[in-house]
GROMACS .gro file of C-alpha atoms in nm:
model
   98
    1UNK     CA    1   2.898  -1.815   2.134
    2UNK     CA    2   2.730  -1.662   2.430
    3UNK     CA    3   2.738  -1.312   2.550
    4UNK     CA    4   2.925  -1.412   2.849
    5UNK     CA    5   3.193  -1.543   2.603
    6UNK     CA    6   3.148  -1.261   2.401
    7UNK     CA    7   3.216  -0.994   2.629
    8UNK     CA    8   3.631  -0.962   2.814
    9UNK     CA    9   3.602  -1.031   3.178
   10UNK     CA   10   3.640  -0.705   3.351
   11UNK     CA   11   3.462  -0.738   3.649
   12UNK     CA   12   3.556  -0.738   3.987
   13UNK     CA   13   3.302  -1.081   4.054
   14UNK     CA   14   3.292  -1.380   3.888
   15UNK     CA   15   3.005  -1.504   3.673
   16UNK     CA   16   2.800  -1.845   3.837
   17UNK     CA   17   2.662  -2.020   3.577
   18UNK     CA   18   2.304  -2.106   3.685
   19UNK     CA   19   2.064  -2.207   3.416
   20UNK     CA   20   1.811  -2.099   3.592
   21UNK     CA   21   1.423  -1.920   3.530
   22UNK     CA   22   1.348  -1.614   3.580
   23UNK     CA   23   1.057  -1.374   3.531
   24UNK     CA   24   1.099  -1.001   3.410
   25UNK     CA   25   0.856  -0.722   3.469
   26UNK     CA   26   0.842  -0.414   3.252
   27UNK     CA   27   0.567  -0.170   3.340
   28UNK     CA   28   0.238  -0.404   3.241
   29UNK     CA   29   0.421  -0.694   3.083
   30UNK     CA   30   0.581  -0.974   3.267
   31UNK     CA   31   0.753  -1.276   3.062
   32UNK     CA   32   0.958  -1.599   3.144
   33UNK     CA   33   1.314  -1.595   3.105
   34UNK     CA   34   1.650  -1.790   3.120
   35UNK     CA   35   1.897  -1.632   3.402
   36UNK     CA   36   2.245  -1.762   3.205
   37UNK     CA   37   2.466  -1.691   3.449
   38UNK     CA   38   2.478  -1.432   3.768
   39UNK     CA   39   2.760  -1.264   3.887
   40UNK     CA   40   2.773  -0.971   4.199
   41UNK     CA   41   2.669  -0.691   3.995
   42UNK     CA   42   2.477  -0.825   3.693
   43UNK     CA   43   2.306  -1.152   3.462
   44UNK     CA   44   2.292  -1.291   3.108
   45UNK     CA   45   1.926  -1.371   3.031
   46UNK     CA   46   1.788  -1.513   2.757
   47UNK     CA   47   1.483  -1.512   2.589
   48UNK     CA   48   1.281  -1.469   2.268
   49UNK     CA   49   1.177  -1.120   2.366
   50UNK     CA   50   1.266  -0.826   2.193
   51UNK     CA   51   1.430  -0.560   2.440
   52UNK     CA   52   1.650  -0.248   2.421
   53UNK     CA   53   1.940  -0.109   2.548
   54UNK     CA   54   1.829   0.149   2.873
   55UNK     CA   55   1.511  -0.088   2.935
   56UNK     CA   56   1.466  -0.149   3.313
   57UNK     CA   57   1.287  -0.427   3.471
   58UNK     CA   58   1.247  -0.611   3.760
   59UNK     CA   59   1.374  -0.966   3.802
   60UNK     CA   60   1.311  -1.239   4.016
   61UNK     CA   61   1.496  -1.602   4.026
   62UNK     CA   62   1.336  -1.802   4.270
   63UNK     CA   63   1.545  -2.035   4.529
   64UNK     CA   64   1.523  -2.377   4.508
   65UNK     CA   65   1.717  -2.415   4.867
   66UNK     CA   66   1.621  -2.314   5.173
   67UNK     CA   67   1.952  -2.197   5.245
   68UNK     CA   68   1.928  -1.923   4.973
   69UNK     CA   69   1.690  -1.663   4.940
   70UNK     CA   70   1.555  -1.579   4.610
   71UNK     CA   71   1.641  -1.271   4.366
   72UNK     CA   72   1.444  -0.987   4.376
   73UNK     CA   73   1.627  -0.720   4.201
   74UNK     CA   74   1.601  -0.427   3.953
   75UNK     CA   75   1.802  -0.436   3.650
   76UNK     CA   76   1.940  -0.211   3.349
   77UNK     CA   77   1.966  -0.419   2.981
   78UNK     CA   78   2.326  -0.305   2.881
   79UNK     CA   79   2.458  -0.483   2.601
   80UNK     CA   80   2.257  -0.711   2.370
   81UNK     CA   81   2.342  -1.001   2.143
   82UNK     CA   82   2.081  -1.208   1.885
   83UNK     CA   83   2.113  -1.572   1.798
   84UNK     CA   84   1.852  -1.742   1.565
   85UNK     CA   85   1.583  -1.557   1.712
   86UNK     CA   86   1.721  -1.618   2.066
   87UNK     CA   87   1.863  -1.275   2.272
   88UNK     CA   88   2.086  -1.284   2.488
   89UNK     CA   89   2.111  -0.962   2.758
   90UNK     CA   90   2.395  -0.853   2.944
   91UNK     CA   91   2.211  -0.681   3.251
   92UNK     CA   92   2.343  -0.458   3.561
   93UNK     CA   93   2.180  -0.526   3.848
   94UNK     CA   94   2.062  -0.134   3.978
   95UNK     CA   95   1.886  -0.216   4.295
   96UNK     CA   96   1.825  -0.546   4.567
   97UNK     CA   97   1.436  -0.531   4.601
   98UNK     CA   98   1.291  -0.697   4.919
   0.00000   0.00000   0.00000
């Protein structure tokens, strides 16, 4: 079960399922990712690292087309779900970085 699954739809956007990587940036440390899914206000990331509700990072999910620009946002780790040594993040995205 995924945290997207796991968690009632109450959003006012719906959640694009993309599949896609992404890097995260915490103060010194910067580690390769899995962007789940991406919705208006938020992602589902996954990855073998070991975060905390309240942590803030920066994200960025490049573009493969040229018709879409990539991510560059800050985000807020909100909810948090563990699978065989796999987490999964529920994030808010806080702020669009340019």
């Amino acid at each position: 079960m995924s945290l997207a699954n796991a968690y009632d739809e109450k959003r006012d956007f719906i959640r694009m399922r993309v599949e896609s990587p992404l890097t995260l940036t915490m103060d010194s440390r910067t580690f390769e990712c899995i962007c789940v899914d991406l919705s208006g206000t938020g992602m589902c990331i996954e990855t073998k690292e070991q975060l905390s509700i309240g942590d803030e990072a920066n994200a960025f999910l490049p573009s493969y087309q040229n018709q879409f620009a990539p991510l560059n946002a800050r985000i807020r780790i909100n909810r948090i779900m563990e699978e065989t040594s796999t987490f999964y993040y529920g994030a808010e995205i806080i702020e669009l970085l340019g």
